[in-house]
Amino acid sequence: MRLSLLSDLNAERAARRAAVLVTDVASGEQRIVREAEVGGDPLAQDLQESLRRGKSGLVERDDRQFFLTVQTPPVRLVVIGAVHISQALAPMAKDLDLDVTIIDPRTAFATPERFPDAPVLAEWPDAVLPDVGIDQYTAVVTLTHDPKIDDPALTAVLRSKCFYIGALGSRKTHERRVQRLTASGFNEADLARIHAPIGLDIGAVSPAEIAVSILAEIVASLRKERRRSA
Amino acid sequence: MLSTDTDILKTAEAWKRDGRGVAIATVVETWGSAPRPVGSHLVIDDNTNFLGSVSGGCVEGAVITEALDVIANGKPRMIEFGVADETAWQVGLSCGGRIRVYVERVD
């Protein structure tokens, strides 16, 4: 592989854009196809399919074998609430290679001292989420327990394509949340996207245990297709 | 923590820019039970430093040896591993699967 190709591939990743490296297995010839350019490529159909599934693999065209290395953007975790659970969650998420961002308008909570490993934005979620950019490779969790902060965040992320939404709170809290969000125009299918109570039911008690249950649920959502095909 | 394949590619770029000889090994095909999915990378430098994995540790040693050759002569090659047969020291996958690995030099 030419160093320039490798560097282009890494640049696409840094910019959170999907790309495919096409390798002619017999000749070793290679090219990068960016997501936006897929339509014009001779292998357009195969490229689209492999991008959709997010899986690398071999394809055969005109008796030639090509290996498609699919690169999707790194998975991001946006945490609403610079709370105790988030402090346990942030370093664990980092170990899972998730890009973590913490958002909390309360400046006493949103401090770099409390979150040495992750960027912390002391802003209202609805104001800052458009800049953060919520795409299909993003998971969002709301952990403040305060509707004033969590609701505007949920309102914004329910309109996005993010692959996971989780909201902290008991069943009762969630019922009231569903009523408020229904009143603001969301339907049942929209609201079914919210995992609440958040996390897998493992009887978690401590903030670290709750963080484990949340991360396990995020991984399960992320790998759903792989589990199905396994 | 440098476990994703794309972070491994970032390291490959950094190593190459450092002036090291670098090869990338990629799992291109698997049959049966294979420890690492298609697309998994192992990056090797000319000093046998490596990062990532193409199997659960079963064939990495052999891939590294091949990679050193590829770094030396520049020609990409395809290698296949199956179950280690009874003729003793040949490396293989104890899980019973088969994998095909493409090894190429970064130029």
Short mmCIF file of C-alpha atoms in Angstrom, two decimals:
data_model
loop_
_atom_site.label_atom_id
_atom_site.label_comp_id
_atom_site.label_asym_id
_atom_site.label_seq_id
_atom_site.Cartn_x
_atom_site.Cartn_y
_atom_site.Cartn_z
CA MET A 1 0.00 0.00 0.00
CA ARG A 2 1.27 3.45 -0.85
CA LEU A 3 1.85 5.65 2.18
CA SER A 4 -0.33 8.34 0.57
CA LEU A 5 -3.28 5.93 0.42
CA LEU A 6 -2.79 4.92 4.03
CA SER A 7 -2.65 8.56 5.03
CA ASP A 8 -5.82 9.38 3.01
CA LEU A 9 -7.63 6.51 4.72
CA ASN A 10 -6.59 7.79 8.13
CA ALA A 11 -7.68 11.32 7.16
CA GLU A 12 -11.16 10.06 6.23
CA ARG A 13 -11.41 8.36 9.59
CA ALA A 14 -10.38 11.49 11.44
CA ALA A 15 -13.07 13.44 9.57
CA ARG A 16 -15.71 10.82 10.49
CA ARG A 17 -16.36 9.87 6.87
CA ALA A 18 -16.78 6.29 5.66
CA ALA A 19 -14.44 5.01 2.94
CA VAL A 20 -13.48 1.75 1.23
CA LEU A 21 -10.00 0.64 0.24
CA VAL A 22 -10.24 -1.51 -2.89
CA THR A 23 -7.38 -3.98 -3.43
CA ASP A 24 -7.00 -5.99 -6.62
CA VAL A 25 -5.80 -9.18 -5.00
CA ALA A 26 -3.84 -10.49 -8.00
CA SER A 27 -2.01 -7.30 -8.96
CA GLY A 28 -1.91 -5.54 -5.59
CA GLU A 29 -3.33 -2.40 -7.27
CA GLN A 30 -5.28 -0.21 -4.83
CA ARG A 31 -7.57 2.78 -4.64
CA ILE A 32 -9.64 4.55 -1.99
CA VAL A 33 -13.29 5.23 -2.68
CA ARG A 34 -14.84 7.83 -0.40
CA GLU A 35 -18.49 7.42 0.53
CA ALA A 36 -19.47 10.39 -1.64
CA GLU A 37 -17.72 8.92 -4.70
CA VAL A 38 -19.15 5.41 -4.52
CA GLY A 39 -21.80 6.02 -7.20
CA GLY A 40 -19.19 6.70 -9.89
CA ASP A 41 -17.02 3.66 -9.18
CA PRO A 42 -17.05 0.53 -11.38
CA LEU A 43 -17.72 -1.53 -8.24
CA ALA A 44 -20.48 0.84 -7.08
CA GLN A 45 -22.98 -1.87 -6.19
CA ASP A 46 -20.54 -3.96 -4.15
CA LEU A 47 -19.20 -0.87 -2.45
CA GLN A 48 -22.66 0.32 -1.46
CA GLU A 49 -23.54 -3.08 -0.06
CA SER A 50 -20.34 -3.42 1.94
CA LEU A 51 -20.71 0.11 3.33
CA ARG A 52 -24.29 -0.58 4.31
CA ARG A 53 -23.26 -3.69 6.21
CA GLY A 54 -20.08 -2.08 7.51
CA LYS A 55 -18.18 -5.25 6.67
CA SER A 56 -14.98 -5.89 4.75
CA GLY A 57 -14.86 -8.76 2.28
CA LEU A 58 -13.85 -10.24 -1.06
CA VAL A 59 -15.85 -9.61 -4.23
CA GLU A 60 -15.39 -10.98 -7.73
CA ARG A 61 -15.93 -8.96 -10.91
CA ASP A 62 -14.95 -10.01 -14.45
CA ASP A 63 -12.79 -12.85 -13.10
CA ARG A 64 -10.87 -10.48 -10.89
CA GLN A 65 -10.90 -10.68 -7.13
CA PHE A 66 -11.05 -7.48 -5.10
CA PHE A 67 -10.77 -7.13 -1.36
CA LEU A 68 -12.85 -4.29 0.07
CA THR A 69 -11.55 -2.91 3.35
CA VAL A 70 -14.49 -1.02 4.77
CA GLN A 71 -13.69 1.79 7.13
CA THR A 72 -16.57 3.34 9.04
CA PRO A 73 -16.11 6.29 11.39
CA PRO A 74 -15.13 5.59 14.99
CA VAL A 75 -18.11 5.12 17.25
CA ARG A 76 -18.87 8.10 19.42
CA LEU A 77 -20.61 8.30 22.77
CA VAL A 78 -22.25 11.58 23.76
CA VAL A 79 -23.06 11.75 27.46
CA ILE A 80 -25.58 14.30 28.68
CA GLY A 81 -24.78 14.97 32.32
CA ALA A 82 -21.40 15.36 33.99
CA VAL A 83 -22.62 13.23 36.87
CA HIS A 84 -21.17 10.49 39.07
CA ILE A 85 -22.15 7.68 36.67
CA SER A 86 -20.55 9.60 33.80
CA GLN A 87 -17.29 9.74 35.74
CA ALA A 88 -17.27 5.94 35.86
CA LEU A 89 -18.56 5.64 32.29
CA ALA A 90 -16.05 7.92 30.53
CA PRO A 91 -12.84 5.92 31.16
CA MET A 92 -14.56 2.57 30.49
CA ALA A 93 -15.99 3.88 27.22
CA LYS A 94 -12.52 5.02 26.24
CA ASP A 95 -11.21 1.48 26.78
CA LEU A 96 -13.90 0.30 24.36
CA ASP A 97 -12.51 2.78 21.79
CA LEU A 98 -15.57 5.00 21.96
CA ASP A 99 -14.94 8.72 21.39
CA VAL A 100 -16.57 10.24 24.47
CA THR A 101 -17.96 13.77 24.77
CA ILE A 102 -19.62 15.03 27.97
CA ILE A 103 -22.24 17.79 27.89
CA ASP A 104 -23.72 19.51 30.93
CA PRO A 105 -24.76 23.17 31.21
CA ARG A 106 -24.01 23.17 34.95
CA THR A 107 -20.50 24.56 35.14
CA ALA A 108 -19.91 23.11 38.61
CA PHE A 109 -20.36 19.60 37.17
CA ALA A 110 -18.77 20.07 33.76
CA THR A 111 -15.16 20.54 34.81
CA PRO A 112 -12.00 19.04 33.32
CA GLU A 113 -10.95 18.06 36.85
CA ARG A 114 -13.90 15.71 37.10
CA PHE A 115 -13.32 14.40 33.54
CA PRO A 116 -9.59 14.33 32.82
CA ASP A 117 -9.98 11.91 29.87
CA ALA A 118 -12.84 13.36 27.85
CA PRO A 119 -13.80 16.71 26.35
CA VAL A 120 -16.43 18.42 28.52
CA LEU A 121 -18.80 21.03 27.09
CA ALA A 122 -20.51 23.27 29.67
CA GLU A 123 -23.41 24.05 27.34
CA TRP A 124 -27.10 23.29 26.92
CA PRO A 125 -27.44 20.09 24.89
CA ASP A 126 -29.87 21.53 22.35
CA ALA A 127 -27.49 24.42 21.69
CA VAL A 128 -24.37 22.33 21.23
CA LEU A 129 -25.59 19.00 19.76
CA PRO A 130 -25.87 20.38 16.20
CA ASP A 131 -22.16 21.28 16.36
CA VAL A 132 -21.19 17.94 17.86
CA GLY A 133 -23.04 16.31 14.96
CA ILE A 134 -25.03 13.19 15.78
CA ASP A 135 -24.68 10.56 13.04
CA GLN A 136 -25.46 6.86 12.68
CA TYR A 137 -22.16 5.99 14.38
CA THR A 138 -23.14 7.84 17.56
CA ALA A 139 -24.72 6.66 20.82
CA VAL A 140 -26.31 9.19 23.16
CA VAL A 141 -27.08 8.70 26.84
CA THR A 142 -28.92 11.17 29.07
CA LEU A 143 -27.90 10.82 32.70
CA THR A 144 -28.75 14.08 34.49
CA HIS A 145 -32.15 12.90 35.77
CA ASP A 146 -33.26 16.48 35.20
CA PRO A 147 -35.93 16.93 32.50
CA LYS A 148 -34.77 20.53 31.97
CA ILE A 149 -31.49 19.14 30.60
CA ASP A 150 -32.38 15.61 29.42
CA ASP A 151 -35.57 16.49 27.51
CA PRO A 152 -34.04 19.03 25.11
CA ALA A 153 -31.24 16.53 24.43
CA LEU A 154 -33.70 13.71 23.69
CA THR A 155 -35.73 16.04 21.48
CA ALA A 156 -32.61 16.73 19.42
CA VAL A 157 -31.31 13.16 19.21
CA LEU A 158 -34.70 11.61 18.40
CA ARG A 159 -34.50 13.59 15.15
CA SER A 160 -31.07 12.13 14.38
CA LYS A 161 -29.95 8.78 12.99
CA CYS A 162 -27.92 7.82 16.06
CA PHE A 163 -27.84 4.06 16.66
CA TYR A 164 -28.50 4.14 20.40
CA ILE A 165 -30.40 6.39 22.79
CA GLY A 166 -30.52 5.59 26.50
CA ALA A 167 -32.14 7.59 29.29
CA LEU A 168 -31.52 7.15 33.00
CA GLY A 169 -34.56 6.91 35.25
CA SER A 170 -37.08 4.47 36.70
CA ARG A 171 -40.06 3.13 34.75
CA LYS A 172 -42.21 5.79 36.38
CA THR A 173 -39.80 8.57 35.47
CA HIS A 174 -39.76 7.25 31.92
CA GLU A 175 -43.57 7.18 31.73
CA ARG A 176 -43.66 10.86 32.58
CA ARG A 177 -40.86 11.49 30.09
CA VAL A 178 -42.82 9.71 27.36
CA GLN A 179 -45.88 11.86 28.16
CA ARG A 180 -43.86 15.07 27.85
CA LEU A 181 -42.19 13.99 24.60
CA THR A 182 -45.52 12.82 23.16
CA ALA A 183 -46.96 16.24 23.97
CA SER A 184 -44.13 17.80 22.03
CA GLY A 185 -44.98 15.78 18.93
CA PHE A 186 -43.11 12.44 19.00
CA ASN A 187 -44.97 9.24 18.24
CA GLU A 188 -44.73 5.79 19.74
CA ALA A 189 -42.20 4.51 17.21
CA ASP A 190 -39.91 7.50 17.87
CA LEU A 191 -40.06 6.99 21.61
CA ALA A 192 -39.51 3.23 21.34
CA ARG A 193 -35.95 4.10 20.27
CA ILE A 194 -35.17 5.22 23.82
CA HIS A 195 -33.71 2.50 26.03
CA ALA A 196 -35.23 3.17 29.43
CA PRO A 197 -34.59 2.22 32.13
CA ILE A 198 -31.11 2.50 30.66
CA GLY A 199 -28.70 -0.43 30.42
CA LEU A 200 -28.90 -4.20 30.51
CA ASP A 201 -30.71 -5.59 33.52
CA ILE A 202 -27.79 -6.97 35.54
CA GLY A 203 -28.93 -5.62 38.88
CA ALA A 204 -26.30 -2.87 38.77
CA VAL A 205 -26.06 -0.75 41.92
CA SER A 206 -22.88 1.32 41.98
CA PRO A 207 -22.07 3.99 39.36
CA ALA A 208 -19.41 1.71 37.87
CA GLU A 209 -21.83 -1.21 37.63
CA ILE A 210 -24.43 1.00 35.99
CA ALA A 211 -21.74 2.15 33.55
CA VAL A 212 -21.03 -1.50 32.69
CA SER A 213 -24.74 -2.18 32.07
CA ILE A 214 -25.02 0.91 29.83
CA LEU A 215 -21.91 0.04 27.83
CA ALA A 216 -23.03 -3.58 27.45
CA GLU A 217 -26.32 -2.35 25.99
CA ILE A 218 -24.51 0.00 23.62
CA VAL A 219 -22.23 -2.82 22.41
CA ALA A 220 -25.29 -5.06 21.94
CA SER A 221 -26.97 -2.38 19.79
CA LEU A 222 -23.79 -1.78 17.82
CA ARG A 223 -23.24 -5.49 17.11
CA LYS A 224 -26.86 -6.45 16.58
CA GLU A 225 -26.29 -7.48 12.96
CA ARG A 226 -23.23 -9.54 13.83
CA ARG A 227 -25.16 -11.36 16.56
CA ARG A 228 -27.97 -12.09 14.14
CA SER A 229 -25.64 -13.53 11.51
CA ALA A 230 -23.60 -15.54 14.02
CA MET B 1 -6.29 1.86 23.69
CA LEU B 2 -5.27 0.90 20.20
CA SER B 3 -7.39 -2.16 19.70
CA THR B 4 -9.46 -1.04 16.73
CA ASP B 5 -8.18 -1.85 13.29
CA THR B 6 -8.24 1.72 12.10
CA ASP B 7 -6.11 2.92 15.02
CA ILE B 8 -3.73 0.20 14.02
CA LEU B 9 -3.59 1.72 10.53
CA LYS B 10 -2.82 5.08 12.12
CA THR B 11 0.14 3.47 13.85
CA ALA B 12 1.23 1.92 10.54
CA GLU B 13 1.34 5.38 9.01
CA ALA B 14 3.29 6.77 11.97
CA TRP B 15 5.82 3.92 11.85
CA LYS B 16 6.35 4.42 8.12
CA ARG B 17 6.84 8.17 8.57
CA ASP B 18 9.41 7.28 11.24
CA GLY B 19 11.41 5.64 8.47
CA ARG B 20 10.71 2.05 9.47
CA GLY B 21 9.89 -0.76 7.05
CA VAL B 22 6.22 -1.59 7.56
CA ALA B 23 3.85 -4.33 6.38
CA ILE B 24 0.11 -4.67 6.87
CA ALA B 25 -1.51 -8.10 7.12
CA THR B 26 -5.28 -8.28 6.58
CA VAL B 27 -7.67 -11.21 7.07
CA VAL B 28 -9.41 -11.44 3.66
CA GLU B 29 -11.35 -14.65 4.02
CA THR B 30 -12.42 -17.02 6.78
CA TRP B 31 -14.08 -20.44 6.80
CA GLY B 32 -15.62 -22.16 9.77
CA SER B 33 -14.75 -20.93 13.19
CA ALA B 34 -12.22 -18.13 12.84
CA PRO B 35 -11.04 -16.07 15.77
CA ARG B 36 -10.87 -12.68 14.02
CA PRO B 37 -13.30 -11.30 11.45
CA VAL B 38 -12.49 -10.49 7.81
CA GLY B 39 -10.84 -7.07 7.68
CA SER B 40 -8.79 -7.52 10.86
CA HIS B 41 -5.28 -6.12 10.63
CA LEU B 42 -1.86 -6.89 11.99
CA VAL B 43 0.84 -4.29 11.45
CA ILE B 44 4.49 -5.32 11.52
CA ASP B 45 7.70 -3.30 11.33
CA ASP B 46 11.15 -4.42 10.23
CA ASN B 47 12.18 -4.79 13.85
CA THR B 48 9.38 -7.36 14.47
CA ASN B 49 7.32 -4.89 16.50
CA PHE B 50 3.67 -5.65 15.86
CA LEU B 51 0.21 -4.42 16.72
CA GLY B 52 -3.24 -5.88 16.22
CA SER B 53 -4.09 -9.46 15.37
CA VAL B 54 -5.29 -11.73 12.59
CA SER B 55 -6.03 -14.72 14.82
CA GLY B 56 -6.25 -15.39 18.49
CA GLY B 57 -2.48 -15.55 18.60
CA CYS B 58 -2.23 -18.89 16.75
CA VAL B 59 -0.59 -17.80 13.52
CA GLU B 60 0.78 -14.34 14.31
CA GLY B 61 4.33 -15.68 14.55
CA ALA B 62 4.16 -17.11 11.04
CA VAL B 63 2.53 -13.98 9.63
CA ILE B 64 5.29 -11.85 11.14
CA THR B 65 7.95 -14.04 9.49
CA GLU B 66 6.20 -13.69 6.10
CA ALA B 67 5.79 -9.95 6.68
CA LEU B 68 9.54 -9.52 7.17
CA ASP B 69 10.03 -11.12 3.73
CA VAL B 70 7.41 -8.84 2.22
CA ILE B 71 9.10 -5.79 3.76
CA ALA B 72 12.38 -6.96 2.23
CA ASN B 73 11.17 -7.71 -1.31
CA GLY B 74 8.05 -5.55 -1.63
CA LYS B 75 5.87 -8.20 -3.25
CA PRO B 76 2.46 -8.66 -1.61
CA ARG B 77 1.47 -12.25 -0.88
CA MET B 78 -1.51 -14.29 0.19
CA ILE B 79 -1.11 -16.92 2.88
CA GLU B 80 -3.58 -19.47 4.11
CA PHE B 81 -3.80 -21.18 7.47
CA GLY B 82 -5.91 -24.14 8.50
CA VAL B 83 -5.78 -26.62 11.30
CA ALA B 84 -2.20 -27.53 12.17
CA ASP B 85 -1.64 -31.02 10.82
CA GLU B 86 0.04 -33.85 12.66
CA THR B 87 3.42 -33.22 11.10
CA ALA B 88 4.27 -31.41 14.26
CA TRP B 89 5.60 -27.92 14.10
CA GLN B 90 3.50 -26.45 11.29
CA VAL B 91 1.45 -23.53 12.65
CA GLY B 92 -2.32 -23.60 12.43
CA LEU B 93 -5.61 -22.72 14.00
CA SER B 94 -6.57 -24.97 16.86
CA CYS B 95 -10.18 -23.76 16.55
CA GLY B 96 -10.56 -25.80 13.35
CA GLY B 97 -11.21 -22.87 11.03
CA ARG B 98 -9.28 -21.63 8.03
CA ILE B 99 -8.18 -18.11 7.24
CA ARG B 100 -6.58 -16.33 4.30
CA VAL B 101 -4.29 -13.39 5.06
CA TYR B 102 -3.04 -10.75 2.59
CA VAL B 103 0.34 -9.27 3.48
CA GLU B 104 1.53 -6.06 1.78
CA ARG B 105 4.31 -3.57 2.30
CA VAL B 106 3.68 0.13 2.92
CA ASP B 107 5.69 2.06 0.31
#
